[in-house]
């Protein structure tokens, strides 16, 4: 696995713990962060996972950044990329190179509430149920085929923070399941092409 993260690293840590508990049969080759202040780095250090900072602010274009990320992933023979709190839109080069091997977790029941601030969008729209989705990454943001979803009811007294915490609990359940499913599909496809 290659993990892409920009923030706290909670889903990254969830993947690590799923591997440690043998719930998930995988190995994390690298954590790539685009933000030098990303807290996921501390988790990589804690669990002795290799990491690299590829700061998008050091690049002239999105393509330049994507190509640096792609080179690192290819150098390590990464088979599956997991965008776990990656707050960057990736371009076609990366998407096409890892077709059906690039997944993202998003805090809504897609196709509802795409893009940023999905939790606040759900609150603002006064829906009664939201949740989280793991999906394949395509060019259009949060539009790829859905792998797995989990519903989370919105309670009358929910704030953005309380709802976020409940959604994250579900993310930590469905993300390892989605990785296992996609990994199985990749292995099956690899065997079929032999």
CSV table of N, CA and C in Angstrom, one decimal, residues 33-125:
chain,number,residue,atom,x,y,z
A,33,UNK,N,3.0,12.5,2.2
A,33,UNK,CA,2.3,13.7,2.7
A,33,UNK,C,2.6,14.9,1.8
A,34,UNK,N,1.7,15.8,1.6
A,34,UNK,CA,1.9,17.0,0.8
A,34,UNK,C,2.1,18.2,1.7
A,35,UNK,N,2.0,18.0,3.0
A,35,UNK,CA,2.0,19.1,4.0
A,35,UNK,C,3.0,18.8,5.0
A,36,UNK,N,4.1,19.6,5.1
A,36,UNK,CA,5.2,19.3,6.1
A,36,UNK,C,4.7,19.3,7.5
A,37,UNK,N,3.5,19.9,7.8
A,37,UNK,CA,3.0,19.9,9.2
A,37,UNK,C,2.0,18.9,9.4
A,38,UNK,N,1.8,17.9,8.5
A,38,UNK,CA,0.8,16.9,8.6
A,38,UNK,C,1.1,16.0,9.8
A,39,UNK,N,0.1,15.8,10.6
A,39,UNK,CA,0.3,15.0,11.8
A,39,UNK,C,0.4,13.5,11.6
A,40,UNK,N,0.1,13.1,10.4
A,40,UNK,CA,0.3,11.7,10.0
A,40,UNK,C,1.7,11.3,10.1
A,41,UNK,N,2.6,12.3,9.9
A,41,UNK,CA,4.1,12.0,10.0
A,41,UNK,C,4.4,11.5,11.4
A,42,UNK,N,3.8,12.0,12.4
A,42,UNK,CA,4.1,11.5,13.8
A,42,UNK,C,3.7,10.1,14.0
A,43,UNK,N,2.6,9.7,13.3
A,43,UNK,CA,2.1,8.3,13.4
A,43,UNK,C,3.0,7.4,12.6
A,44,UNK,N,3.5,7.9,11.5
A,44,UNK,CA,4.5,7.1,10.7
A,44,UNK,C,5.7,6.8,11.5
A,45,UNK,N,6.2,7.9,12.2
A,45,UNK,CA,7.4,7.7,13.1
A,45,UNK,C,7.1,6.7,14.2
A,46,UNK,N,5.9,6.9,14.9
A,46,UNK,CA,5.5,6.0,16.0
A,46,UNK,C,5.5,4.5,15.6
A,47,UNK,N,5.0,4.3,14.4
A,47,UNK,CA,4.8,2.9,13.9
A,47,UNK,C,6.0,2.4,13.0
A,48,UNK,N,7.0,3.3,12.9
A,48,UNK,CA,8.2,2.9,12.0
A,48,UNK,C,7.8,2.6,10.6
A,49,UNK,N,6.9,3.5,10.0
A,49,UNK,CA,6.5,3.4,8.6
A,49,UNK,C,7.3,4.4,7.8
A,50,UNK,N,7.9,4.0,6.7
A,50,UNK,CA,8.6,5.0,5.9
A,50,UNK,C,7.7,6.1,5.4
A,51,UNK,N,8.2,7.4,5.4
A,51,UNK,CA,7.3,8.4,4.9
A,51,UNK,C,8.2,9.4,4.1
A,52,UNK,N,7.5,10.2,3.3
A,52,UNK,CA,8.2,11.2,2.5
A,52,UNK,C,7.3,12.4,2.4
A,53,UNK,N,7.9,13.6,2.5
A,53,UNK,CA,7.1,14.8,2.3
A,53,UNK,C,7.3,15.3,0.8
A,54,UNK,N,6.3,15.4,0.1
A,54,UNK,CA,6.3,16.0,-1.3
A,54,UNK,C,5.4,17.2,-1.3
A,55,UNK,N,6.0,18.3,-0.9
A,55,UNK,CA,5.2,19.5,-0.6
A,55,UNK,C,4.7,20.1,-2.0
A,56,UNK,N,3.4,20.2,-2.1
A,56,UNK,CA,2.9,20.7,-3.4
A,56,UNK,C,3.2,22.2,-3.6
A,57,UNK,N,3.5,22.9,-2.5
A,57,UNK,CA,3.9,24.3,-2.6
A,57,UNK,C,5.3,24.5,-3.2
A,58,UNK,N,6.1,23.4,-3.3
A,58,UNK,CA,7.4,23.4,-3.9
A,58,UNK,C,7.3,23.1,-5.4
A,59,UNK,N,6.2,22.8,-5.9
A,59,UNK,CA,6.0,22.5,-7.3
A,59,UNK,C,5.3,23.6,-8.1
A,60,UNK,N,5.6,23.8,-9.3
A,60,UNK,CA,5.1,24.8,-10.2
A,60,UNK,C,3.7,24.5,-10.6
A,61,UNK,N,3.4,23.2,-10.8
A,61,UNK,CA,2.1,22.7,-11.4
A,61,UNK,C,1.6,21.5,-10.6
A,62,UNK,N,0.3,21.2,-10.8
A,62,UNK,CA,-0.3,20.0,-10.2
A,62,UNK,C,0.4,18.8,-10.8
A,63,UNK,N,0.7,18.8,-12.2
A,63,UNK,CA,1.3,17.7,-12.9
A,63,UNK,C,2.7,17.4,-12.3
A,64,UNK,N,3.5,18.5,-12.0
A,64,UNK,CA,4.8,18.3,-11.5
A,64,UNK,C,4.7,17.5,-10.1
A,65,UNK,N,3.8,17.9,-9.3
A,65,UNK,CA,3.6,17.3,-8.0
A,65,UNK,C,3.1,15.8,-8.2
A,66,UNK,N,2.2,15.6,-9.0
A,66,UNK,CA,1.7,14.3,-9.3
A,66,UNK,C,2.8,13.4,-9.8
A,67,UNK,N,3.7,13.9,-10.6
A,67,UNK,CA,4.7,13.1,-11.2
A,67,UNK,C,5.8,12.7,-10.1
A,68,UNK,N,6.0,13.6,-9.2
A,68,UNK,CA,6.9,13.2,-8.1
A,68,UNK,C,6.3,12.1,-7.2
A,69,UNK,N,5.0,12.3,-6.9
A,69,UNK,CA,4.3,11.3,-6.1
A,69,UNK,C,4.3,9.9,-6.9
A,70,UNK,N,4.0,10.0,-8.2
A,70,UNK,CA,3.9,8.8,-9.0
A,70,UNK,C,5.3,8.1,-9.0
A,71,UNK,N,6.4,8.8,-9.2
A,71,UNK,CA,7.7,8.2,-9.2
A,71,UNK,C,8.0,7.5,-7.9
A,72,UNK,N,7.7,8.1,-6.8
A,72,UNK,CA,7.9,7.5,-5.5
A,72,UNK,C,7.1,6.2,-5.4
A,73,UNK,N,5.9,6.2,-5.8
A,73,UNK,CA,5.0,5.0,-5.7
A,73,UNK,C,5.6,3.9,-6.6
A,74,UNK,N,6.0,4.3,-7.8
A,74,UNK,CA,6.5,3.3,-8.8
A,74,UNK,C,7.8,2.7,-8.3
A,75,UNK,N,8.7,3.6,-7.8
A,75,UNK,CA,10.0,3.1,-7.2
A,75,UNK,C,9.8,2.0,-6.2
A,76,UNK,N,8.7,2.1,-5.4
A,76,UNK,CA,8.5,1.2,-4.3
A,76,UNK,C,7.5,0.0,-4.8
A,77,UNK,N,7.2,0.0,-6.0
A,77,UNK,CA,6.3,-1.0,-6.6
A,77,UNK,C,4.9,-1.1,-5.8
A,78,UNK,N,4.4,0.0,-5.5
A,78,UNK,CA,3.1,0.1,-4.8
A,78,UNK,C,2.0,-0.5,-5.7
A,79,UNK,N,1.2,-1.3,-5.1
A,79,UNK,CA,0.1,-2.0,-5.9
A,79,UNK,C,-1.2,-1.2,-5.7
A,80,UNK,N,-1.4,-0.6,-4.6
A,80,UNK,CA,-2.7,0.0,-4.3
A,80,UNK,C,-2.5,1.3,-3.5
A,81,UNK,N,-3.1,2.4,-4.0
A,81,UNK,CA,-2.9,3.7,-3.3
A,81,UNK,C,-4.2,4.0,-2.6
A,82,UNK,N,-4.1,4.4,-1.3
A,82,UNK,CA,-5.2,4.8,-0.5
A,82,UNK,C,-5.1,6.3,-0.1
A,83,UNK,N,-6.0,7.1,-0.6
A,83,UNK,CA,-6.0,8.5,-0.2
A,83,UNK,C,-6.8,8.6,1.1
A,84,UNK,N,-6.1,8.8,2.2
A,84,UNK,CA,-6.7,8.7,3.5
A,84,UNK,C,-6.6,10.1,4.1
A,85,UNK,N,-7.5,11.0,3.7
A,85,UNK,CA,-7.4,12.4,4.2
A,85,UNK,C,-6.4,13.2,3.3
A,86,UNK,N,-6.3,12.9,2.0
A,86,UNK,CA,-5.5,13.6,1.1
A,86,UNK,C,-6.3,14.7,0.5
A,87,UNK,N,-5.8,15.9,0.9
A,87,UNK,CA,-6.6,17.1,0.5
A,87,UNK,C,-6.1,17.8,-0.8
A,88,UNK,N,-5.9,16.9,-1.8
A,88,UNK,CA,-5.4,17.4,-3.1
A,88,UNK,C,-6.2,16.7,-4.2
A,89,UNK,N,-6.5,17.4,-5.2
A,89,UNK,CA,-7.1,16.7,-6.4
A,89,UNK,C,-5.9,16.1,-7.2
A,90,UNK,N,-6.0,14.9,-7.5
A,90,UNK,CA,-4.9,14.3,-8.3
A,90,UNK,C,-5.3,14.3,-9.8
A,91,UNK,N,-4.3,14.4,-10.6
A,91,UNK,CA,-4.5,14.5,-12.1
A,91,UNK,C,-4.6,13.2,-12.8
A,92,UNK,N,-4.8,13.3,-14.1
A,92,UNK,CA,-5.1,12.1,-14.9
A,92,UNK,C,-3.9,11.2,-15.0
A,93,UNK,N,-2.7,11.7,-14.9
A,93,UNK,CA,-1.5,10.8,-15.0
A,93,UNK,C,-1.5,9.8,-13.9
A,94,UNK,N,-1.7,10.2,-12.7
A,94,UNK,CA,-1.8,9.3,-11.5
A,94,UNK,C,-3.0,8.4,-11.6
A,95,UNK,N,-4.1,9.0,-11.9
A,95,UNK,CA,-5.4,8.2,-12.0
A,95,UNK,C,-5.2,7.1,-13.1
A,96,UNK,N,-4.7,7.5,-14.2
A,96,UNK,CA,-4.6,6.5,-15.3
A,96,UNK,C,-3.6,5.4,-15.0
A,97,UNK,N,-2.5,5.8,-14.4
A,97,UNK,CA,-1.5,4.8,-14.0
A,97,UNK,C,-2.0,3.8,-13.0
A,98,UNK,N,-2.9,4.2,-12.1
A,98,UNK,CA,-3.4,3.3,-11.1
A,98,UNK,C,-4.9,3.1,-11.2
A,99,UNK,N,-5.3,2.9,-12.4
A,99,UNK,CA,-6.7,2.7,-12.7
A,99,UNK,C,-7.2,1.5,-11.9
A,100,UNK,N,-8.3,1.7,-11.1
A,100,UNK,CA,-8.9,0.7,-10.2
A,100,UNK,C,-7.9,0.2,-9.1
A,101,UNK,N,-6.9,1.0,-8.9
A,101,UNK,CA,-5.9,0.8,-7.8
A,101,UNK,C,-5.7,2.0,-7.0
A,102,UNK,N,-6.6,3.0,-7.1
A,102,UNK,CA,-6.5,4.3,-6.4
A,102,UNK,C,-7.8,4.6,-5.8
A,103,UNK,N,-7.9,4.5,-4.4
A,103,UNK,CA,-9.1,4.7,-3.7
A,103,UNK,C,-9.1,5.9,-2.7
A,104,UNK,N,-10.2,6.4,-2.4
A,104,UNK,CA,-10.3,7.5,-1.5
A,104,UNK,C,-11.5,7.3,-0.5
A,105,UNK,N,-11.3,7.9,0.7
A,105,UNK,CA,-12.4,7.8,1.6
A,105,UNK,C,-13.0,9.2,1.8
A,106,UNK,N,-14.3,9.3,1.8
A,106,UNK,CA,-15.0,10.6,1.8
A,106,UNK,C,-16.1,10.6,2.8
A,107,UNK,N,-16.2,11.7,3.6
A,107,UNK,CA,-17.2,11.8,4.7
A,107,UNK,C,-18.6,12.2,4.3
A,108,UNK,N,-19.1,11.4,3.4
A,108,UNK,CA,-20.6,11.6,3.0
A,108,UNK,C,-21.0,10.3,2.3
A,109,UNK,N,-22.3,10.2,2.2
A,109,UNK,CA,-22.9,9.1,1.3
A,109,UNK,C,-22.9,9.6,-0.1
A,110,UNK,N,-21.8,9.4,-0.8
A,110,UNK,CA,-21.8,9.8,-2.2
A,110,UNK,C,-22.9,9.2,-3.0
A,111,UNK,N,-23.5,9.8,-4.0
A,111,UNK,CA,-23.0,11.1,-4.6
A,111,UNK,C,-23.4,12.4,-3.9
A,112,UNK,N,-24.0,12.3,-2.7
A,112,UNK,CA,-24.4,13.5,-2.0
A,112,UNK,C,-23.1,14.1,-1.4
A,113,UNK,N,-23.1,15.5,-1.4
A,113,UNK,CA,-22.1,16.2,-0.7
A,113,UNK,C,-20.6,15.9,-1.0
A,114,UNK,N,-20.3,16.1,-2.3
A,114,UNK,CA,-19.0,15.9,-2.8
A,114,UNK,C,-18.1,17.1,-2.4
A,115,UNK,N,-16.8,16.9,-2.5
A,115,UNK,CA,-15.8,18.0,-2.3
A,115,UNK,C,-15.6,18.3,-0.8
A,116,UNK,N,-15.1,19.5,-0.6
A,116,UNK,CA,-14.7,19.9,0.8
A,116,UNK,C,-16.0,20.2,1.7
A,117,UNK,N,-15.8,20.1,3.0
A,117,UNK,CA,-16.8,20.5,4.0
A,117,UNK,C,-18.1,19.6,3.8
A,118,UNK,N,-17.9,18.4,3.5
A,118,UNK,CA,-19.0,17.5,3.3
A,118,UNK,C,-19.9,17.4,4.5
A,119,UNK,N,-19.3,17.3,5.7
A,119,UNK,CA,-20.1,17.2,6.9
A,119,UNK,C,-20.9,18.4,7.2
A,120,UNK,N,-20.3,19.6,7.0
A,120,UNK,CA,-21.1,20.8,7.2
A,120,UNK,C,-22.2,20.9,6.1
A,121,UNK,N,-21.9,20.5,4.9
A,121,UNK,CA,-22.9,20.5,3.8
A,121,UNK,C,-24.1,19.7,4.3
A,122,UNK,N,-23.9,18.5,4.8
A,122,UNK,CA,-25.0,17.6,5.3
A,122,UNK,C,-25.8,18.3,6.4
A,123,UNK,N,-25.1,18.9,7.3
A,123,UNK,CA,-25.8,19.6,8.4
A,123,UNK,C,-26.7,20.8,7.8
A,124,UNK,N,-26.0,21.6,6.9
A,124,UNK,CA,-26.7,22.7,6.3
A,124,UNK,C,-28.0,22.3,5.5
A,125,UNK,N,-27.9,21.2,4.9
A,125,UNK,CA,-29.0,20.7,4.1
A,125,UNK,C,-30.1,20.0,5.0
